[in-house]
Amino acid sequence: GFGAFVGEHWPDVRLSRPHPDYGVDYTALLPASRAVEGATVQVQLQEAQVADGRAVTAVKDLLRWEEFARHAGRGLLVAAWRQPGQPRFFAMDSREARRRAALHGGDAVPVPGAYELDDLTFALLWACASLDTGLQDDDQELTAAVAELAPYEELPSSAVSREAAASLGATSHMWLGSDFCARHILRNMEHLPDLPVFWTREQTGSEACPWLLFDHKYAYLRATRDRFDGGPLSRMFCVPRRAVDGSPLHERVLLMLAITLMEATGIRVTVCDDPAYSDVEGFVLGGPGQAIIANWVRGEGIWHVDTARRASVLSDFREASGHAIAHSVIDAPSPQGRLRALARYLGIDWPWLQGRCQQLAHAGTAGLLRPRSRHLSTAGVDAACAYVGQAGENNK
């Protein structure tokens, strides 16, 4: 059944059966990590038949369906195909399921075959539900914090502690730091004398998933590319072996997709594995005499931004970026070659990921994820999936 399937694939998910259930078969508590807070999702199971690339459920108990569809929180319709041997499960956001049911007279819900539950769709559901819940919980307080922290934009450097927005949760701190650092870089990039090199601090999927889902991140990537007219920008990561080995597959898939999004935007990515560079702050190096510091990942506060001109700091940045270029574990002349090498390093089955991303790119991920927060978007996820899928088509 569904409980055994989830327990086998994602043992950190905690399932319970509510009583009375009001149309909910399972309450799923998604796990927290060091970077994201986890989330609770209400699940209703429906029997389904698979045909023409879709899993079609027949709504037999209209009362239970209406009770489930009225739930205010995040819900997931899971279409179960009890084929001989291994059952298969297909998921759709409850709001999207309600919309599609209305289009089919209220008695059937077609779920795209691309939404089959596996490590790719679970990764996206886990990341979106976790970020969405954290941002929704803090919506008013986050808006107030943005206004209160706005004066820092006038300063050339700042380091803001978490006590400055103490009422906010970890996800809202992530969003504040990410948004402020992106705008700090864009404001200061025009003063850099040379084509910049970016150093990025994410090492895990939970740290990297904001690249895929925060609405400003994909826009920021495109803005940095456009600022230099599509010039050969590069972005560097340090992902030690221990970070890979300590991450479940769904987190490694998220890191893979985040890096894919950068390559899809025309930014060359290098990845070094030397843990000695794990604590280098996020920076943008633009020539011999100047760099921008912008860090919010694994920082002590919400963010730290500055403009660096001290010779010793610039020397450290040049050493880190030089090492990443000389010792990249994904070095290859083409984006497709780098992504295949990254998949090998992360232990991801590249042909599987290509095929699944092709399917998701065709179906779109909005019906699976349906973010509630205005600060989230599926545009980055869709762009990353499309790029992996196209890489697969190019290799046929």
GROMACS .gro file of C-alpha atoms in nm, residues 107-292:
model
  186
  107ASP     CA    1  -1.658   1.259  -1.099
  108ALA     CA    2  -1.307   1.206  -1.239
  109VAL     CA    3  -0.960   1.358  -1.199
  110PRO     CA    4  -0.696   1.295  -1.469
  111VAL     CA    5  -0.341   1.312  -1.328
  112PRO     CA    6  -0.050   1.342  -1.576
  113GLY     CA    7   0.175   1.038  -1.586
  114ALA     CA    8   0.467   1.277  -1.535
  115TYR     CA    9   0.345   1.329  -1.176
  116GLU     CA   10   0.429   0.972  -1.073
  117LEU     CA   11   0.579   0.972  -0.724
  118ASP     CA   12   0.952   0.904  -0.732
  119ASP     CA   13   1.264   1.078  -0.606
  120LEU     CA   14   1.225   1.364  -0.857
  121THR     CA   15   0.863   1.451  -0.784
  122PHE     CA   16   0.909   1.389  -0.411
  123ALA     CA   17   1.210   1.623  -0.411
  124LEU     CA   18   1.006   1.901  -0.570
  125LEU     CA   19   0.705   1.842  -0.344
  126TRP     CA   20   0.923   1.837  -0.034
  127ALA     CA   21   1.105   2.158  -0.128
  128CYS     CA   22   0.796   2.347  -0.239
  129ALA     CA   23   0.579   2.243   0.056
  130SER     CA   24   0.857   2.325   0.304
  131LEU     CA   25   0.937   2.669   0.160
  132ASP     CA   26   0.571   2.749   0.102
  133THR     CA   27   0.467   2.664   0.457
  134GLY     CA   28   0.745   2.872   0.611
  135LEU     CA   29   0.669   3.177   0.396
  136GLN     CA   30   0.293   3.152   0.438
  137ASP     CA   31   0.322   3.123   0.816
  138ASP     CA   32   0.521   3.449   0.828
  139ASP     CA   33   0.347   3.643   0.552
  140GLN     CA   34   0.253   3.958   0.742
  141GLU     CA   35   0.562   3.958   0.963
  142LEU     CA   36   0.784   3.910   0.659
  143THR     CA   37   0.628   4.208   0.483
  144ALA     CA   38   0.687   4.418   0.794
  145ALA     CA   39   1.048   4.296   0.822
  146VAL     CA   40   1.121   4.393   0.460
  147ALA     CA   41   1.011   4.748   0.537
  148GLU     CA   42   1.203   4.761   0.865
  149LEU     CA   43   1.525   4.636   0.707
  150ALA     CA   44   1.502   4.855   0.395
  151PRO     CA   45   1.742   5.124   0.532
  152TYR     CA   46   2.029   4.872   0.510
  153GLU     CA   47   2.012   4.904   0.132
  154GLU     CA   48   2.166   5.251   0.164
  155LEU     CA   49   2.476   5.114   0.338
  156PRO     CA   50   2.780   4.984   0.145
  157SER     CA   51   2.817   4.698   0.395
  158SER     CA   52   2.599   4.534   0.658
  159ALA     CA   53   2.573   4.220   0.868
  160VAL     CA   54   2.223   4.168   1.004
  161SER     CA   55   2.165   3.922   1.288
  162ARG     CA   56   1.862   3.697   1.312
  163GLU     CA   57   1.747   3.895   1.614
  164ALA     CA   58   1.666   4.180   1.376
  165ALA     CA   59   1.368   3.970   1.260
  166ALA     CA   60   1.337   3.740   1.560
  167SER     CA   61   0.970   3.656   1.501
  168LEU     CA   62   1.044   3.499   1.162
  169GLY     CA   63   1.119   3.134   1.095
  170ALA     CA   64   1.419   2.989   0.913
  171THR     CA   65   1.256   2.995   0.568
  172SER     CA   66   1.172   3.365   0.593
  173HIS     CA   67   1.529   3.438   0.707
  174MET     CA   68   1.649   3.248   0.398
  175TRP     CA   69   1.422   3.452   0.173
  176LEU     CA   70   1.530   3.783   0.330
  177GLY     CA   71   1.899   3.698   0.301
  178SER     CA   72   1.873   3.565  -0.052
  179ASP     CA   73   1.669   3.861  -0.177
  180PHE     CA   74   1.892   4.121  -0.011
  181CYS     CA   75   2.213   3.960  -0.139
  182ALA     CA   76   2.079   3.936  -0.493
  183ARG     CA   77   1.988   4.304  -0.497
  184HIS     CA   78   2.321   4.401  -0.337
  185ILE     CA   79   2.510   4.219  -0.613
  186LEU     CA   80   2.301   4.369  -0.892
  187ARG     CA   81   2.349   4.719  -0.748
  188ASN     CA   82   2.725   4.683  -0.727
  189MET     CA   83   2.813   4.470  -1.031
  190GLU     CA   84   2.830   4.766  -1.266
  191HIS     CA   85   3.132   4.895  -1.072
  192LEU     CA   86   3.336   4.578  -1.131
  193PRO     CA   87   3.612   4.632  -1.388
  194ASP     CA   88   3.611   4.282  -1.539
  195LEU     CA   89   3.372   3.999  -1.619
  196PRO     CA   90   3.276   3.862  -1.274
  197VAL     CA   91   3.325   3.517  -1.128
  198PHE     CA   92   3.060   3.401  -0.877
  199TRP     CA   93   3.124   3.181  -0.574
  200THR     CA   94   2.816   3.003  -0.438
  201ARG     CA   95   2.803   2.836  -0.099
  202GLU     CA   96   2.522   2.579  -0.131
  203GLN     CA   97   2.622   2.216  -0.079
  204THR     CA   98   2.292   2.031  -0.034
  205GLY     CA   99   1.953   2.020  -0.197
  206SER     CA  100   1.782   2.189   0.097
  207GLU     CA  101   2.028   2.480   0.071
  208ALA     CA  102   1.999   2.494  -0.309
  209CYS     CA  103   1.621   2.458  -0.355
  210PRO     CA  104   1.560   2.837  -0.323
  211TRP     CA  105   1.734   2.873  -0.662
  212LEU     CA  106   1.451   2.669  -0.810
  213LEU     CA  107   1.154   2.815  -0.622
  214PHE     CA  108   1.217   3.164  -0.478
  215ASP     CA  109   1.067   3.397  -0.737
  216HIS     CA  110   1.362   3.639  -0.735
  217LYS     CA  111   1.634   3.376  -0.789
  218TYR     CA  112   1.565   3.284  -1.151
  219ALA     CA  113   1.512   3.652  -1.232
  220TYR     CA  114   1.846   3.730  -1.065
  221LEU     CA  115   2.028   3.467  -1.274
  222ARG     CA  116   1.885   3.611  -1.593
  223ALA     CA  117   1.963   3.967  -1.483
  224THR     CA  118   2.331   3.885  -1.418
  225ARG     CA  119   2.353   3.714  -1.757
  226ASP     CA  120   2.183   4.006  -1.936
  227ARG     CA  121   2.403   4.261  -1.757
  228PHE     CA  122   2.702   4.117  -1.943
  229ASP     CA  123   2.527   4.052  -2.276
  230GLY     CA  124   2.558   3.675  -2.247
  231GLY     CA  125   2.934   3.688  -2.178
  232PRO     CA  126   3.111   3.378  -2.041
  233LEU     CA  127   2.999   3.401  -1.679
  234SER     CA  128   3.099   3.127  -1.436
  235ARG     CA  129   2.965   3.018  -1.099
  236MET     CA  130   3.158   2.800  -0.856
  237PHE     CA  131   3.057   2.558  -0.585
  238CYS     CA  132   3.244   2.361  -0.321
  239VAL     CA  133   3.055   2.035  -0.265
  240PRO     CA  134   3.271   1.799  -0.058
  241ARG     CA  135   3.225   1.426  -0.082
  242ARG     CA  136   3.087   1.416   0.273
  243ALA     CA  137   2.804   1.652   0.175
  244VAL     CA  138   2.709   1.420  -0.112
  245ASP     CA  139   2.734   1.103   0.094
  246GLY     CA  140   2.525   1.259   0.373
  247SER     CA  141   2.239   1.362   0.144
  248PRO     CA  142   1.942   1.144   0.043
  249LEU     CA  143   1.878   1.105  -0.328
  250HIS     CA  144   1.594   1.357  -0.339
  251GLU     CA  145   1.822   1.628  -0.198
  252ARG     CA  146   2.095   1.546  -0.448
  253VAL     CA  147   1.836   1.576  -0.726
  254LEU     CA  148   1.748   1.928  -0.604
  255LEU     CA  149   2.116   2.032  -0.605
  256MET     CA  150   2.147   1.886  -0.955
  257LEU     CA  151   1.847   2.085  -1.081
  258ALA     CA  152   1.967   2.409  -0.920
  259ILE     CA  153   2.302   2.381  -1.097
  260THR     CA  154   2.121   2.284  -1.417
  261LEU     CA  155   1.921   2.608  -1.396
  262MET     CA  156   2.245   2.806  -1.396
  263GLU     CA  157   2.376   2.620  -1.701
  264ALA     CA  158   2.037   2.672  -1.867
  265THR     CA  159   2.079   3.046  -1.811
  266GLY     CA  160   2.415   3.041  -1.989
  267ILE     CA  161   2.635   3.038  -1.677
  268ARG     CA  162   2.918   2.783  -1.668
  269VAL     CA  163   2.937   2.592  -1.339
  270THR     CA  164   3.245   2.440  -1.179
  271VAL     CA  165   3.235   2.221  -0.868
  272CYS     CA  166   3.535   2.145  -0.648
  273ASP     CA  167   3.528   1.886  -0.370
  274ASP     CA  168   3.801   2.010  -0.136
  275PRO     CA  169   3.640   2.067   0.207
  276ALA     CA  170   3.904   2.331   0.283
  277TYR     CA  171   3.692   2.571   0.076
  278SER     CA  172   3.360   2.489   0.244
  279ASP     CA  173   3.356   2.802   0.458
  280VAL     CA  174   3.444   3.055   0.187
  281GLU     CA  175   3.173   3.321   0.187
  282GLY     CA  176   2.966   3.389  -0.121
  283PHE     CA  177   3.146   3.644  -0.340
  284VAL     CA  178   3.160   3.799  -0.685
  285LEU     CA  179   3.517   3.858  -0.802
  286GLY     CA  180   3.545   4.123  -1.071
  287GLY     CA  181   3.906   4.184  -1.160
  288PRO     CA  182   4.226   4.218  -0.957
  289GLY     CA  183   4.118   4.502  -0.732
  290GLN     CA  184   3.759   4.451  -0.620
  291ALA     CA  185   3.504   4.191  -0.511
  292ILE     CA  186   3.151   4.189  -0.377
   0.00000   0.00000   0.00000
